[in-house]
Amino acid sequence: MRKFIAAALAVGSFGIGAAQAEITVGFVTSQSGPGSSIGVLYDRGMKAAVEYASSIGEEKIKFIQLDDGSDPSAATRNARKLIEENKVDLLIGTATAPSTIAMVAVANELKVPMIAISPITVPATDSGDRWAIAMPQPPSLMVKVVVDRMKRDGIKNFAYIGFSDAWGDLVYNGAQKPAEANGMKVLTNERYARTDNSVTGQVLKIMATKPDAVLLGGSATQGALPPLTLAERGYKGPLYGTPALLNADFIRVGGKAVEGVLVSAGPVIVAEQLPDTHFSKKISMAFRAAYQKANGMPTTDGFSAYSFDAWLVFLDAAKRATATAKPGTPEFRTALKNAIFTTKDLVGTHAIYNFRPGESYGVDERSLVLVRLVGGKWKYEP
């Protein structure tokens, strides 16, 4: 397993005088394996975050990054190593839902706060406590916005095809309630593995139902496989999806087959198209500038901004936690967790964040807009 350990970053302190204790952050993402097309973007987003703001008073941040290879077992080992050996005060990760859930289990067990950058429902400890939050919009909200738009577009029924894992389940389950509320039928529940190179059988079943539309429950590169196969089989109906498809590799691999797909998205995706009064515009443009400086290229995805927003939540919470406890101690980890769960009206690129104890997510419908892929670029559709 490749390990990426960044140098300690000069970041600073707040409140407890000249303690000069380091805040240690452990970041896990997928630099290899099937989740790497997203994991690399999370990595770039974190680089942009540090570029944007690399200090909190006089405290220092020690930043340690590991690769989980898109493997939940490796994610578990990484989380334990970071906590038990590196004594991190905070975990951030990772690129796939199964691996993120595995990390949260360790965070809960060892009582270290964690910021998840994959959309998951955060499990509680046996006592009902939670040590993690999830930055992305909840899948149920991502899908509801899309299904509501389907209704507006006159869709009466649709087929579903998605990953055969936790993410595929989240999208499918999220479609059920709004579809029923809108009087729509979900005709299929076809699945495929992230490592599959063919979905012909699944697509033939979809085509047999003659759907008005198809909802895609994949992500990134592998998310393009169903549209490509549907196009090969002559499907010409509309395609809908979630923010998981907001990826340059999805566009590159899908080509003409994914043109016109309509997905829900964080407003950062179309920041320059937003009105000046939109909460996301200013911070999103600042994020883009930091991303360009840190990575030497423009950002074209939504995933990297989740890392960026996670860093904003961390910085905000750390300012409050360092006022009451010393980094590197169990007391600080508890204070940091409590500060994260009392985040209020924090403006990020994707949302205005408000976290509460016992809840996984901290966003509302303001965190999503609809965008359509036109000429290989995402176009804002109010």
Short mmCIF file of C-alpha atoms in Angstrom, two decimals:
data_model
loop_
_atom_site.label_atom_id
_atom_site.label_comp_id
_atom_site.label_asym_id
_atom_site.label_seq_id
_atom_site.Cartn_x
_atom_site.Cartn_y
_atom_site.Cartn_z
CA MET A 1 0.00 0.00 0.00
CA ARG A 2 1.31 3.37 -0.94
CA LYS A 3 1.43 5.92 1.83
CA PHE A 4 1.36 9.65 1.34
CA ILE A 5 2.53 11.57 4.34
CA ALA A 6 2.48 15.33 3.99
CA ALA A 7 4.85 17.52 5.90
CA ALA A 8 3.64 19.20 9.05
CA LEU A 9 1.76 22.35 8.19
CA ALA A 10 2.17 25.57 10.12
CA VAL A 11 -1.24 26.17 11.60
CA GLY A 12 -1.84 27.66 14.91
CA SER A 13 -3.65 28.09 18.21
CA PHE A 14 -6.54 29.68 19.84
CA GLY A 15 -7.28 30.26 23.43
CA ILE A 16 -5.02 28.13 25.62
CA GLY A 17 -2.08 30.46 25.63
CA ALA A 18 1.25 29.33 24.27
CA ALA A 19 0.56 25.61 24.56
CA GLN A 20 2.19 24.97 21.17
CA ALA A 21 0.72 21.46 21.02
CA GLU A 22 0.19 20.08 17.56
CA ILE A 23 -3.26 19.21 16.26
CA THR A 24 -2.79 15.98 14.34
CA VAL A 25 -5.13 15.23 11.43
CA GLY A 26 -5.22 11.87 9.67
CA PHE A 27 -6.55 11.88 6.11
CA VAL A 28 -7.37 8.68 4.23
CA THR A 29 -8.31 8.58 0.57
CA SER A 30 -8.08 6.13 -2.33
CA GLN A 31 -5.02 6.83 -4.44
CA SER A 32 -5.29 3.37 -6.00
CA GLY A 33 -7.98 0.79 -6.75
CA PRO A 34 -11.43 1.29 -8.30
CA GLY A 35 -12.22 4.28 -6.06
CA SER A 36 -9.10 6.19 -7.07
CA SER A 37 -10.81 8.32 -9.73
CA ILE A 38 -12.69 9.94 -6.84
CA GLY A 39 -9.97 9.51 -4.22
CA VAL A 40 -7.48 11.56 -6.21
CA LEU A 41 -10.01 14.39 -6.36
CA TYR A 42 -10.47 14.33 -2.58
CA ASP A 43 -6.68 14.58 -2.31
CA ARG A 44 -6.58 17.61 -4.59
CA GLY A 45 -9.40 19.23 -2.65
CA MET A 46 -7.45 18.82 0.58
CA LYS A 47 -4.41 20.44 -1.01
CA ALA A 48 -6.63 23.36 -2.01
CA ALA A 49 -8.00 23.58 1.54
CA VAL A 50 -4.54 23.90 3.05
CA GLU A 51 -3.62 26.46 0.40
CA TYR A 52 -6.72 28.48 1.25
CA ALA A 53 -6.19 28.53 5.04
CA SER A 54 -3.15 27.04 6.71
CA SER A 55 -3.25 28.58 10.17
CA ILE A 56 -5.37 28.86 13.29
CA GLY A 57 -3.61 31.32 15.53
CA GLU A 58 -0.33 29.75 16.65
CA GLU A 59 -1.21 26.06 16.91
CA LYS A 60 0.46 23.71 14.46
CA ILE A 61 -1.22 20.98 12.45
CA LYS A 62 0.52 17.74 11.71
CA PHE A 63 -1.10 16.27 8.61
CA ILE A 64 -0.75 12.57 7.80
CA GLN A 65 -2.20 11.04 4.64
CA LEU A 66 -2.64 7.35 3.80
CA ASP A 67 -3.95 5.39 0.80
CA ASP A 68 -6.61 2.75 1.47
CA GLY A 69 -6.43 1.23 -2.02
CA SER A 70 -10.26 1.38 -2.20
CA ASP A 71 -10.32 -1.53 0.27
CA PRO A 72 -12.48 -1.34 3.43
CA SER A 73 -10.05 -3.63 5.29
CA ALA A 74 -7.18 -1.29 4.47
CA ALA A 75 -9.30 1.69 5.52
CA THR A 76 -9.86 0.01 8.88
CA ARG A 77 -6.13 -0.65 9.32
CA ASN A 78 -5.31 2.92 8.32
CA ALA A 79 -7.77 4.35 10.82
CA ARG A 80 -6.36 2.23 13.64
CA LYS A 81 -2.78 3.12 12.71
CA LEU A 82 -3.55 6.83 12.62
CA ILE A 83 -5.26 6.74 16.01
CA GLU A 84 -3.14 4.22 17.89
CA GLU A 85 0.30 4.99 16.45
CA ASN A 86 0.06 8.56 15.17
CA LYS A 87 -2.30 9.75 17.92
CA VAL A 88 -4.46 11.82 15.56
CA ASP A 89 -7.04 14.21 16.97
CA LEU A 90 -9.25 13.96 13.88
CA LEU A 91 -9.88 11.57 10.99
CA ILE A 92 -11.04 12.66 7.54
CA GLY A 93 -11.93 10.13 4.81
CA THR A 94 -12.49 8.37 2.44
CA ALA A 95 -13.37 7.84 -1.22
CA THR A 96 -15.94 5.01 -1.11
CA ALA A 97 -18.95 4.44 1.14
CA PRO A 98 -17.91 0.93 2.32
CA SER A 99 -14.44 2.13 3.33
CA THR A 100 -15.85 5.22 5.02
CA ILE A 101 -18.26 3.13 7.08
CA ALA A 102 -15.31 0.95 8.10
CA MET A 103 -13.38 4.02 9.28
CA VAL A 104 -16.34 5.36 11.25
CA ALA A 105 -16.58 2.09 13.16
CA VAL A 106 -12.99 2.60 14.34
CA ALA A 107 -13.61 6.27 15.15
CA ASN A 108 -16.63 5.33 17.26
CA GLU A 109 -14.74 2.54 19.04
CA LEU A 110 -11.66 4.60 19.86
CA LYS A 111 -13.53 7.88 20.44
CA VAL A 112 -11.84 10.08 17.88
CA PRO A 113 -13.90 12.58 15.86
CA MET A 114 -14.18 11.96 12.14
CA ILE A 115 -15.41 13.95 9.16
CA ALA A 116 -16.68 11.61 6.42
CA ILE A 117 -16.40 12.89 2.86
CA SER A 118 -18.52 10.10 1.37
CA PRO A 119 -22.29 10.25 1.78
CA ILE A 120 -23.09 7.67 4.45
CA THR A 121 -25.47 7.28 7.34
CA VAL A 122 -23.17 7.48 10.33
CA PRO A 123 -23.63 4.52 12.68
CA ALA A 124 -23.84 5.20 16.41
CA THR A 125 -21.93 3.52 19.21
CA ASP A 126 -23.65 0.99 21.47
CA SER A 127 -24.45 3.86 23.81
CA GLY A 128 -26.07 5.85 20.98
CA ASP A 129 -23.23 8.35 20.66
CA ARG A 130 -21.74 9.42 17.32
CA TRP A 131 -18.18 10.53 16.66
CA ALA A 132 -18.56 11.32 12.95
CA ILE A 133 -20.44 13.59 10.59
CA ALA A 134 -20.87 13.32 6.82
CA MET A 135 -20.10 16.34 4.64
CA PRO A 136 -21.96 15.53 1.39
CA GLN A 137 -25.63 16.04 0.88
CA PRO A 138 -27.48 12.91 2.10
CA PRO A 139 -28.29 10.50 -0.74
CA SER A 140 -31.98 10.74 0.07
CA LEU A 141 -31.86 14.48 -0.60
CA MET A 142 -29.66 14.07 -3.70
CA VAL A 143 -32.17 11.65 -5.17
CA LYS A 144 -35.33 13.45 -4.04
CA VAL A 145 -34.32 16.58 -5.93
CA VAL A 146 -33.78 14.49 -9.07
CA VAL A 147 -37.01 12.48 -8.78
CA ASP A 148 -38.98 15.69 -8.21
CA ARG A 149 -37.45 17.04 -11.42
CA MET A 150 -38.41 13.82 -13.24
CA LYS A 151 -42.02 14.47 -12.24
CA ARG A 152 -41.72 18.01 -13.58
CA ASP A 153 -40.34 16.59 -16.82
CA GLY A 154 -43.38 14.33 -17.23
CA ILE A 155 -41.65 11.05 -16.35
CA LYS A 156 -44.16 8.43 -15.14
CA ASN A 157 -41.77 5.52 -14.60
CA PHE A 158 -38.04 4.90 -14.60
CA ALA A 159 -35.50 2.09 -14.43
CA TYR A 160 -32.66 2.01 -11.92
CA ILE A 161 -29.13 0.67 -12.32
CA GLY A 162 -26.43 1.22 -9.71
CA PHE A 163 -23.50 -0.25 -7.84
CA SER A 164 -23.96 -3.49 -5.90
CA ASP A 165 -22.70 -1.89 -2.70
CA ALA A 166 -23.70 0.59 -0.01
CA TRP A 167 -23.77 3.52 -2.44
CA GLY A 168 -26.05 1.67 -4.86
CA ASP A 169 -28.38 0.86 -1.97
CA LEU A 170 -28.45 4.47 -0.79
CA VAL A 171 -29.46 5.78 -4.22
CA TYR A 172 -32.09 3.10 -4.83
CA ASN A 173 -33.61 3.45 -1.37
CA GLY A 174 -33.55 7.23 -1.71
CA ALA A 175 -35.62 7.03 -4.90
CA GLN A 176 -38.43 4.95 -3.41
CA LYS A 177 -40.23 7.49 -1.22
CA PRO A 178 -40.22 10.49 -3.62
CA ALA A 179 -41.20 8.23 -6.52
CA GLU A 180 -44.19 6.95 -4.57
CA ALA A 181 -45.11 10.47 -3.47
CA ASN A 182 -45.00 11.62 -7.10
CA GLY A 183 -47.06 8.68 -8.38
CA MET A 184 -44.10 7.21 -10.30
CA LYS A 185 -42.99 3.60 -10.65
CA VAL A 186 -39.46 2.29 -10.24
CA LEU A 187 -39.33 -0.52 -12.79
CA THR A 188 -35.97 -2.17 -12.08
CA ASN A 189 -33.28 -2.52 -9.45
CA GLU A 190 -30.29 -3.63 -11.54
CA ARG A 191 -26.82 -3.72 -9.96
CA TYR A 192 -23.19 -4.13 -10.99
CA ALA A 193 -19.84 -4.24 -9.21
CA ARG A 194 -17.39 -1.36 -9.40
CA THR A 195 -14.90 -3.70 -11.05
CA ASP A 196 -17.29 -5.07 -13.72
CA ASN A 197 -16.54 -4.35 -17.37
CA SER A 198 -19.95 -5.32 -18.74
CA VAL A 199 -23.57 -4.58 -17.81
CA THR A 200 -25.17 -6.02 -20.95
CA GLY A 201 -27.43 -8.40 -19.04
CA GLN A 202 -28.67 -5.66 -16.73
CA VAL A 203 -29.30 -3.25 -19.61
CA LEU A 204 -31.27 -5.86 -21.56
CA LYS A 205 -33.58 -6.22 -18.57
CA ILE A 206 -33.96 -2.45 -18.39
CA MET A 207 -34.74 -2.16 -22.09
CA ALA A 208 -37.42 -4.84 -21.76
CA THR A 209 -39.37 -2.62 -19.35
CA LYS A 210 -39.44 0.29 -21.83
CA PRO A 211 -38.79 2.96 -19.18
CA ASP A 212 -39.51 6.65 -19.62
CA ALA A 213 -36.09 7.36 -18.08
CA VAL A 214 -33.12 5.71 -16.38
CA LEU A 215 -31.72 6.70 -12.98
CA LEU A 216 -27.99 6.02 -12.61
CA GLY A 217 -26.60 4.92 -9.25
CA GLY A 218 -22.92 4.68 -10.15
CA SER A 219 -20.06 7.11 -9.85
CA ALA A 220 -17.04 8.44 -11.72
CA THR A 221 -15.46 6.23 -14.40
CA GLN A 222 -17.57 3.12 -13.71
CA GLY A 223 -20.67 5.29 -13.67
CA ALA A 224 -20.31 5.67 -17.45
CA LEU A 225 -20.67 1.93 -18.13
CA PRO A 226 -24.50 1.77 -18.08
CA PRO A 227 -25.00 4.83 -20.34
CA LEU A 228 -22.50 3.44 -22.84
CA THR A 229 -24.29 0.08 -22.92
CA LEU A 230 -27.72 1.72 -23.08
CA ALA A 231 -26.58 3.76 -26.08
CA GLU A 232 -25.23 0.63 -27.78
CA ARG A 233 -28.65 -1.00 -27.32
CA GLY A 234 -30.47 1.96 -28.85
CA TYR A 235 -31.81 3.68 -25.76
CA LYS A 236 -32.56 7.33 -26.50
CA GLY A 237 -34.50 8.36 -23.40
CA PRO A 238 -33.39 10.76 -20.67
CA LEU A 239 -30.76 9.92 -18.06
CA TYR A 240 -30.72 11.20 -14.50
CA GLY A 241 -28.12 10.87 -11.76
CA THR A 242 -26.59 12.16 -8.55
CA PRO A 243 -23.51 14.26 -7.71
CA ALA A 244 -21.48 11.03 -7.86
CA LEU A 245 -21.36 11.52 -11.64
CA LEU A 246 -19.77 14.97 -11.42
CA ASN A 247 -16.40 13.73 -12.54
CA ALA A 248 -14.17 14.45 -15.54
CA ASP A 249 -13.56 10.72 -16.06
CA PHE A 250 -17.32 10.11 -16.29
CA ILE A 251 -17.52 12.70 -19.07
CA ARG A 252 -14.38 11.47 -20.83
CA VAL A 253 -15.32 7.79 -20.77
CA GLY A 254 -19.04 8.31 -21.40
CA GLY A 255 -18.60 10.70 -24.32
CA LYS A 256 -21.74 11.20 -26.40
CA ALA A 257 -23.57 8.51 -24.42
CA VAL A 258 -23.73 10.75 -21.34
CA GLU A 259 -24.57 14.01 -23.11
CA GLY A 260 -27.75 15.51 -21.68
CA VAL A 261 -27.67 13.65 -18.36
CA LEU A 262 -29.33 15.71 -15.63
CA VAL A 263 -27.94 15.42 -12.09
CA SER A 264 -28.29 17.09 -8.74
CA ALA A 265 -25.15 18.93 -7.71
CA GLY A 266 -23.63 21.12 -5.09
CA PRO A 267 -23.73 24.75 -6.26
CA VAL A 268 -19.92 24.87 -6.43
CA ILE A 269 -20.11 22.98 -9.74
CA VAL A 270 -21.62 25.99 -11.49
CA ALA A 271 -20.28 28.72 -9.23
CA GLU A 272 -19.64 31.19 -12.04
CA GLN A 273 -23.21 30.73 -13.29
CA LEU A 274 -24.80 31.49 -9.91
CA PRO A 275 -26.24 34.92 -9.07
CA ASP A 276 -23.96 37.09 -6.95
CA THR A 277 -26.41 36.82 -4.06
CA HIS A 278 -26.07 33.02 -3.82
CA PHE A 279 -24.33 31.94 -0.58
CA SER A 280 -21.93 29.61 -2.42
CA LYS A 281 -20.55 31.97 -5.04
CA LYS A 282 -17.87 33.85 -3.10
CA ILE A 283 -16.40 30.89 -1.22
CA SER A 284 -16.62 28.66 -4.30
CA MET A 285 -14.65 31.10 -6.40
CA ALA A 286 -12.06 31.30 -3.61
CA PHE A 287 -11.92 27.50 -3.57
CA ARG A 288 -11.33 27.43 -7.31
CA ALA A 289 -8.47 29.89 -7.01
CA ALA A 290 -6.87 27.86 -4.21
CA TYR A 291 -7.34 24.63 -6.17
CA GLN A 292 -5.64 26.11 -9.23
CA LYS A 293 -2.70 27.32 -7.16
CA ALA A 294 -2.29 24.08 -5.22
CA ASN A 295 -2.75 21.65 -8.09
CA GLY A 296 -1.73 23.60 -11.19
CA MET A 297 -5.04 22.89 -12.90
CA PRO A 298 -8.68 24.02 -12.69
CA THR A 299 -11.22 21.99 -10.79
CA THR A 300 -13.94 20.30 -12.84
CA ASP A 301 -15.58 18.12 -10.19
CA GLY A 302 -17.69 18.29 -7.04
CA PHE A 303 -15.77 15.76 -4.93
CA SER A 304 -12.73 17.93 -4.21
CA ALA A 305 -14.97 20.59 -2.69
CA TYR A 306 -16.17 18.12 -0.05
CA SER A 307 -12.59 17.86 1.22
CA PHE A 308 -12.37 21.63 1.16
CA ASP A 309 -15.58 22.03 3.14
CA ALA A 310 -14.46 19.34 5.61
CA TRP A 311 -11.36 21.44 6.27
CA LEU A 312 -13.52 24.53 6.83
CA VAL A 313 -15.62 22.65 9.38
CA PHE A 314 -12.46 21.38 11.09
CA LEU A 315 -10.87 24.84 11.28
CA ASP A 316 -14.03 26.37 12.68
CA ALA A 317 -14.43 23.62 15.30
CA ALA A 318 -10.75 23.59 16.24
CA LYS A 319 -10.84 27.30 17.07
CA ARG A 320 -13.50 26.57 19.68
CA ALA A 321 -12.03 23.28 20.95
CA THR A 322 -8.55 24.70 21.61
CA ALA A 323 -10.11 27.24 23.96
CA THR A 324 -10.96 24.48 26.42
CA ALA A 325 -8.51 21.60 25.93
CA LYS A 326 -4.99 20.78 24.82
CA PRO A 327 -4.49 19.02 21.45
CA GLY A 328 -3.27 15.44 21.69
CA THR A 329 -5.45 14.60 24.69
CA PRO A 330 -8.71 12.67 25.04
CA GLU A 331 -10.25 15.86 26.40
CA PHE A 332 -9.38 17.72 23.20
CA ARG A 333 -10.84 15.00 21.01
CA THR A 334 -14.06 15.17 22.96
CA ALA A 335 -14.07 18.98 22.77
CA LEU A 336 -13.39 18.85 19.03
CA LYS A 337 -16.21 16.36 18.52
CA ASN A 338 -18.60 18.54 20.48
CA ALA A 339 -17.52 21.63 18.55
CA ILE A 340 -18.07 19.86 15.22
CA PHE A 341 -21.55 18.82 16.27
CA THR A 342 -22.44 22.40 17.20
CA THR A 343 -21.30 23.93 13.89
CA LYS A 344 -23.77 26.69 13.07
CA ASP A 345 -24.39 28.53 9.80
CA LEU A 346 -20.93 27.80 8.41
CA VAL A 347 -20.86 28.79 4.75
CA GLY A 348 -19.13 26.29 2.47
CA THR A 349 -18.94 25.65 -1.23
CA HIS A 350 -21.67 23.00 -1.17
CA ALA A 351 -23.90 24.14 1.69
CA ILE A 352 -24.55 26.21 4.77
CA TYR A 353 -23.64 23.69 7.46
CA ASN A 354 -25.52 23.19 10.72
CA PHE A 355 -24.59 20.02 12.61
CA ARG A 356 -26.39 18.67 15.65
CA PRO A 357 -25.58 15.82 18.05
CA GLY A 358 -27.03 12.52 16.92
CA GLU A 359 -27.44 13.53 13.28
CA SER A 360 -25.26 12.44 10.36
CA TYR A 361 -25.81 15.37 8.03
CA GLY A 362 -25.90 19.14 8.38
CA VAL A 363 -27.34 20.42 5.10
CA ASP A 364 -30.73 21.27 3.61
CA GLU A 365 -32.16 21.71 0.10
CA ARG A 366 -30.12 24.89 -0.40
CA SER A 367 -27.15 22.54 -0.88
CA LEU A 368 -28.34 21.26 -4.25
CA VAL A 369 -28.99 22.63 -7.70
CA LEU A 370 -29.71 20.82 -10.97
CA VAL A 371 -27.15 20.74 -13.77
CA ARG A 372 -27.19 19.22 -17.25
CA LEU A 373 -24.21 17.99 -19.25
CA VAL A 374 -24.13 20.07 -22.44
CA GLY A 375 -21.15 19.92 -24.78
CA GLY A 376 -19.11 18.16 -22.12
CA LYS A 377 -19.73 20.90 -19.52
CA TRP A 378 -22.23 21.25 -16.70
CA LYS A 379 -24.92 23.86 -17.25
CA TYR A 380 -26.99 25.30 -14.42
CA GLU A 381 -30.71 24.58 -14.80
CA PRO A 382 -32.81 26.53 -12.27
#
